[in-house]
Amino acid sequence: MTGAPKPEDALIEPWREYLAQSRRRSPHTVRAYVAAAKRLVENAGLRDWGQAAAIEGAGLRSQLAARRAEGLGNASAARELSALKAFIAFARDQAGMEGSAAPRLRGPRVKKGLPRPVTPDEATNLAAMVASSSAEDWIGARDRAVLLLLYGGGLRIAEALSLTGGDVPLGPTLSVTGKGGKQRVVPILPLVAEAVAEYVRLTPWPAGKAEPLFRGAKGGPLSQGMVQKSMARARVILGLPSTATPHALRHSFATHLLGAGADLRSLQELLGHASLGSTQIYTKVDAAAMLETYRGAHPRERD
């Protein structure tokens, strides 16, 4: 027998639907934002939009203080605050308040580190290692194909895993749906297309046009966690640092293109960044890489 719905469900479910349908946020963002709102609703005993809309900076500070006491770091606290401010703004809109902006509250300062790209050789070695160290040939081919899509096409891991059987065989370009439902076209190298074709040939699961292209061992959609674990094993074998993650392959795609002369606007389009500011960080990465090379090669630096 199903129990009666909780009063807070009247707040949480519309928030979830708004994020997923109206804002077209990624599943990961929806889960994080919904979880943050649910904690606030439960801790503050909120039961309707009016109560949620009345939350001001002091209430958010109290919520963040409780979370920090649980060990939340600066970066996570900043993300939590962003989620809560968005929820309050939504609540004020639902309550019909004029000027439904979020409370003004500055979050903790977060030092932005530069992405750590891998070299082209490291990228191809990682892809080869995940293939050779897998228990089954088709799983190795699958993981290699995913990693090459990240490095060869600059895809986010969620974008690669959202491909369906209808996307194969891959041609010279691929239409990708990224954050916010924004579509872009990325070039596909022959090596990447061949890796995906090899996976399709070996996989025991049929590539139905509406079915996930990349499958887990039991046939369900492949999870990001499995790709991350596979790459973690490979980087340990190759002696690479913990920064060599699947997302680092996307950083490497961007950094290497910039180093080869790509302009920022073109790179912005290829990466699917909403603003040029997000792309400009790679100019710093490229400069940092050149400085590191200089320091390792210049005679006076070695003295």
XYZ file of C-alpha atoms in Angstrom:
303
model
C 0.000 0.000 0.000
C 1.383 3.373 -1.027
C 1.628 5.975 1.735
C 0.237 9.479 1.450
C 2.508 11.933 -0.390
C 4.700 14.040 1.845
C 3.880 17.767 2.001
C 7.368 18.647 0.723
C 6.718 16.647 -2.463
C 4.539 19.553 -3.584
C 7.716 21.629 -3.679
C 10.316 19.123 -4.796
C 8.536 17.518 -7.747
C 7.692 20.800 -9.535
C 11.320 21.878 -8.968
C 12.573 18.620 -10.471
C 10.267 18.977 -13.488
C 11.286 22.604 -13.999
C 14.981 21.717 -14.043
C 14.603 18.705 -16.321
C 11.931 19.955 -18.719
C 11.979 23.759 -18.768
C 15.678 24.306 -18.110
C 16.808 21.046 -19.741
C 19.521 20.516 -17.147
C 21.654 17.390 -17.243
C 20.525 14.417 -15.093
C 23.545 14.994 -12.842
C 22.630 18.658 -12.281
C 18.978 17.779 -11.665
C 19.945 15.241 -8.994
C 22.300 17.680 -7.261
C 19.885 20.631 -7.328
C 16.936 18.524 -6.191
C 18.970 17.015 -3.347
C 20.043 20.484 -2.156
C 16.462 21.769 -2.246
C 15.173 18.679 -0.440
C 17.670 19.180 2.385
C 16.572 22.801 2.776
C 12.879 21.900 2.683
C 13.289 19.202 5.313
C 15.612 21.163 7.609
C 13.527 24.329 7.501
C 10.186 22.464 7.618
C 8.906 24.147 4.458
C 5.418 23.153 3.346
C 4.398 25.623 0.641
C 5.840 28.100 -1.869
C 5.167 31.049 0.400
C 7.373 29.622 3.141
C 10.107 28.727 0.658
C 9.923 32.181 -0.946
C 10.392 33.831 2.446
C 13.851 32.290 2.943
C 16.435 35.081 3.064
C 20.201 35.211 3.344
C 20.189 34.274 7.030
C 18.273 31.078 6.296
C 20.673 30.117 3.534
C 23.672 30.863 5.760
C 22.216 28.592 8.431
C 21.695 25.798 5.911
C 25.221 26.152 4.543
C 26.668 26.207 8.068
C 24.968 22.893 8.810
C 26.360 21.425 5.611
C 29.856 22.746 6.307
C 29.677 21.074 9.726
C 29.181 17.802 7.830
C 32.528 18.364 6.113
C 31.435 20.131 2.915
C 34.392 21.791 1.164
C 34.480 25.221 -0.460
C 33.771 24.033 -4.006
C 30.843 21.841 -2.919
C 29.469 24.601 -0.680
C 29.587 27.051 -3.582
C 27.652 24.605 -5.775
C 25.119 23.995 -2.988
C 24.568 27.728 -2.574
C 23.985 28.141 -6.313
C 21.402 25.354 -6.207
C 19.615 26.854 -3.191
C 19.535 30.368 -4.647
C 18.046 28.983 -7.856
C 15.424 27.099 -5.837
C 14.466 30.213 -3.834
C 14.162 32.255 -7.035
C 11.887 29.536 -8.442
C 9.844 29.503 -5.204
C 9.356 33.260 -5.361
C 8.169 32.984 -8.929
C 5.721 30.231 -7.924
C 4.472 32.369 -5.037
C 3.784 35.240 -7.430
C 6.292 37.591 -5.847
C 7.380 40.613 -7.846
C 11.036 40.600 -8.837
C 11.611 36.941 -7.962
C 15.383 37.149 -7.655
C 17.338 34.943 -5.282
C 18.625 36.285 -1.943
C 21.971 38.051 -2.222
C 24.577 35.949 -0.491
C 28.184 35.495 -1.502
C 29.493 31.965 -1.473
C 32.921 30.756 -0.393
C 35.804 31.671 -2.661
C 36.922 28.786 -4.812
C 40.337 28.779 -6.410
C 39.961 27.693 -10.010
C 42.646 25.292 -11.055
C 43.693 24.825 -14.653
C 42.574 21.646 -16.430
C 45.364 19.058 -16.620
C 45.490 17.689 -20.171
C 47.252 14.482 -21.143
C 49.631 14.264 -24.087
C 48.515 12.720 -27.407
C 50.609 9.619 -26.685
C 49.112 9.286 -23.205
C 45.593 9.581 -24.629
C 46.130 6.828 -27.206
C 47.977 4.665 -24.673
C 45.084 4.971 -22.239
C 42.605 3.949 -24.917
C 44.781 0.982 -25.876
C 45.278 -0.056 -22.244
C 41.576 -0.113 -21.386
C 41.035 -2.312 -24.431
C 43.780 -4.795 -23.602
C 43.061 -5.032 -19.862
C 39.319 -5.766 -20.105
C 37.942 -9.196 -19.277
C 36.004 -9.405 -22.568
C 36.956 -8.169 -26.024
C 33.696 -6.335 -26.601
C 33.988 -4.449 -23.284
C 37.535 -3.430 -24.126
C 36.409 -2.234 -27.559
C 33.546 -0.346 -25.924
C 35.743 1.513 -23.447
C 38.325 2.311 -26.118
C 35.616 3.739 -28.372
C 34.218 5.922 -25.568
C 37.633 7.330 -24.632
C 38.498 8.072 -28.251
C 35.209 9.951 -28.634
C 36.172 12.125 -25.663
C 39.674 12.812 -26.951
C 39.034 12.765 -30.704
C 35.775 14.715 -30.653
C 35.910 16.700 -27.416
C 32.680 15.141 -26.161
C 31.618 15.255 -22.542
C 31.313 11.763 -21.113
C 27.530 12.172 -20.751
C 27.307 13.173 -24.418
C 29.216 10.088 -25.550
C 27.031 7.813 -23.426
C 23.847 9.418 -24.773
C 24.564 8.203 -28.314
C 22.143 5.648 -29.695
C 22.223 2.957 -32.348
C 20.754 5.527 -34.692
C 24.042 7.444 -34.619
C 26.060 4.629 -36.196
C 27.830 4.109 -38.464
C 29.654 7.356 -37.717
C 30.379 9.669 -40.615
C 32.905 12.503 -40.863
C 30.772 14.599 -38.481
C 28.437 13.885 -35.574
C 25.534 15.950 -34.235
C 25.741 16.111 -30.435
C 23.193 17.401 -27.927
C 25.008 19.050 -25.041
C 24.105 21.057 -21.958
C 20.823 22.922 -22.102
C 19.738 20.881 -25.116
C 22.157 22.847 -27.301
C 23.186 20.977 -30.441
C 26.549 21.192 -32.155
C 28.384 19.347 -34.911
C 31.797 17.838 -34.159
C 34.246 16.275 -36.623
C 34.925 12.565 -36.288
C 38.390 11.238 -37.087
C 38.600 7.957 -39.043
C 40.345 6.360 -36.041
C 37.371 7.212 -33.823
C 34.815 5.974 -36.360
C 36.768 2.723 -36.746
C 36.887 2.215 -32.963
C 33.111 2.665 -32.666
C 32.529 0.326 -35.625
C 34.737 -2.323 -33.992
C 32.711 -2.066 -30.790
C 29.440 -2.399 -32.719
C 30.836 -5.493 -34.449
C 31.832 -7.152 -31.176
C 29.034 -6.172 -28.805
C 26.491 -8.914 -28.032
C 23.748 -6.302 -27.728
C 21.900 -5.155 -30.871
C 22.321 -1.465 -31.695
C 18.651 -0.493 -32.002
C 18.104 2.994 -33.363
C 16.437 4.207 -30.165
C 18.574 2.123 -27.802
C 21.760 3.249 -26.030
C 24.804 2.612 -28.192
C 27.104 1.861 -25.274
C 25.879 -0.920 -22.992
C 26.932 -2.261 -19.631
C 27.862 -5.904 -19.112
C 24.207 -6.839 -18.475
C 22.824 -4.841 -21.381
C 21.712 -1.699 -19.579
C 22.979 1.779 -20.443
C 26.682 2.163 -19.688
C 27.266 4.347 -16.620
C 29.865 7.082 -16.277
C 31.217 5.316 -13.203
C 32.206 2.237 -15.202
C 34.148 4.339 -17.716
C 35.877 6.194 -14.882
C 36.857 2.929 -13.168
C 38.194 1.484 -16.402
C 40.336 4.555 -17.023
C 41.512 4.626 -13.390
C 42.858 1.072 -13.748
C 44.593 1.968 -17.006
C 46.273 5.092 -15.652
C 47.664 3.165 -12.661
C 49.216 0.613 -15.022
C 50.675 3.410 -17.176
C 51.899 5.390 -14.180
C 49.802 8.463 -14.994
C 48.557 10.909 -12.315
C 45.063 10.898 -10.829
C 44.249 13.938 -12.989
C 44.164 11.637 -16.035
C 40.384 11.223 -15.955
C 37.875 10.804 -18.792
C 37.085 14.533 -18.594
C 40.800 15.303 -18.941
C 40.596 13.836 -22.447
C 38.134 16.585 -23.412
C 40.548 19.142 -21.961
C 43.319 17.576 -24.018
C 41.240 17.797 -27.199
C 40.781 21.526 -26.609
C 44.368 22.231 -25.577
C 45.906 20.362 -28.502
C 43.616 22.047 -31.035
C 44.489 25.455 -29.606
C 48.179 24.607 -29.760
C 47.734 23.617 -33.405
C 46.331 27.056 -34.242
C 42.558 26.732 -33.735
C 40.856 30.051 -32.934
C 38.830 30.485 -29.759
C 35.474 30.978 -31.504
C 35.820 27.727 -33.439
C 36.925 25.936 -30.280
C 33.921 27.333 -28.419
C 31.605 25.854 -31.031
C 33.341 22.465 -30.981
C 33.179 22.249 -27.188
C 29.611 23.512 -26.916
C 30.482 26.268 -24.437
C 27.734 28.815 -23.836
C 30.231 31.635 -23.371
C 33.651 32.408 -24.773
C 34.910 32.915 -21.221
C 34.646 29.162 -20.579
C 36.830 28.501 -23.606
C 39.460 31.127 -22.798
C 40.790 29.045 -19.896
C 42.518 26.865 -22.490
C 44.740 29.739 -23.517
C 46.156 29.602 -19.974
C 46.496 25.824 -20.180
C 48.400 26.085 -23.459
C 50.679 28.770 -22.042
C 51.313 26.669 -18.944
C 52.203 23.661 -21.094
C 54.629 25.702 -23.177
C 56.287 27.056 -20.033
C 56.672 23.549 -18.648
C 58.259 22.408 -21.918
C 60.592 25.411 -21.877
C 61.693 24.698 -18.335
C 62.425 21.095 -19.191
C 64.311 21.838 -22.401
C 66.142 25.127 -21.877
C 69.810 24.554 -20.922
C 69.806 27.228 -18.225
C 66.701 25.785 -16.630
C 68.481 22.454 -16.233
C 71.601 23.911 -14.616
